[in-house]
Amino acid sequence: MTKTLDDNTDEIHEPALLVAQFIDSLVHAELEDPFEIDLARLYAMPENENHDWQIALEANPYELMLNNPRPPATKAGCLVVTGWAAPIEGAPAPDYAPTSRPSEHPKRQRVRVCIAICDGKIATVMRSSDEPDEVKNMSERGMGGIPDVLEAWWDGR
């Protein structure tokens, strides 16, 4: 099942969203436990559809993107990571700092995130352990360093 956030659909970059959904479905089909991957994965989609996707693996997603520059003639890229997520109590302020790590929160859950970039625009899909067969299309670019490093990877910085 795919869930779309209708109230922010204008903010979702469609080609990047399609890439994120495609990679998510590939990864989901191959894993026994959908929330346990040993290494972060970086997929690079070649412009020539007759060529294979390039895949790089590394434990640290930041180092993965820094150590594997965007190949020439790449049409899109997608980073796949798993981790912990926890609810944010109340509306966060811009300077909000969580009181504990998501992995230590009593309402924590495992998540797998596919963050795709195409034409310099980012889209994200996520699955969570409470509803592992539901794909959530995220309406925002995302917070933190991952989107920044993915954009730098795309721009060749």
PDB file of N, CA and C in Angstrom, residues 3 36 48 65 79 99 109 146:
ATOM      1  N   LYS A   3       0.910   5.357   0.661  1.00  0.00           N
ATOM      2  CA  LYS A   3       0.192   6.476   1.254  1.00  0.00           C
ATOM      3  C   LYS A   3       0.777   7.755   0.694  1.00  0.00           C
ATOM      4  N   GLU A  36      16.416  -4.193   8.743  1.00  0.00           N
ATOM      5  CA  GLU A  36      17.797  -4.521   9.077  1.00  0.00           C
ATOM      6  C   GLU A  36      18.612  -4.668   7.798  1.00  0.00           C
ATOM      7  N   ASN A  48      21.706   6.166 -19.479  1.00  0.00           N
ATOM      8  CA  ASN A  48      21.419   5.138 -20.475  1.00  0.00           C
ATOM      9  C   ASN A  48      20.738   3.973 -19.770  1.00  0.00           C
ATOM     10  N   MET A  65      28.598   8.518   0.753  1.00  0.00           N
ATOM     11  CA  MET A  65      28.432   9.520  -0.301  1.00  0.00           C
ATOM     12  C   MET A  65      29.727  10.281  -0.567  1.00  0.00           C
ATOM     13  N   LEU A  79      19.668   6.957  -1.688  1.00  0.00           N
ATOM     14  CA  LEU A  79      20.325   6.458  -0.496  1.00  0.00           C
ATOM     15  C   LEU A  79      19.303   5.684   0.328  1.00  0.00           C
ATOM     16  N   THR A  99      15.020  15.271  23.877  1.00  0.00           N
ATOM     17  CA  THR A  99      15.561  14.993  25.205  1.00  0.00           C
ATOM     18  C   THR A  99      16.274  13.645  25.270  1.00  0.00           C
ATOM     19  N   GLN A 109      10.524   3.079  17.084  1.00  0.00           N
ATOM     20  CA  GLN A 109      10.245   2.050  16.091  1.00  0.00           C
ATOM     21  C   GLN A 109      11.343   2.069  15.035  1.00  0.00           C
ATOM     22  N   ILE A 146      21.816  14.332   6.157  1.00  0.00           N
ATOM     23  CA  ILE A 146      21.689  13.425   5.009  1.00  0.00           C
ATOM     24  C   ILE A 146      21.241  14.163   3.745  1.00  0.00           C
TER      25      ILE A 146
END
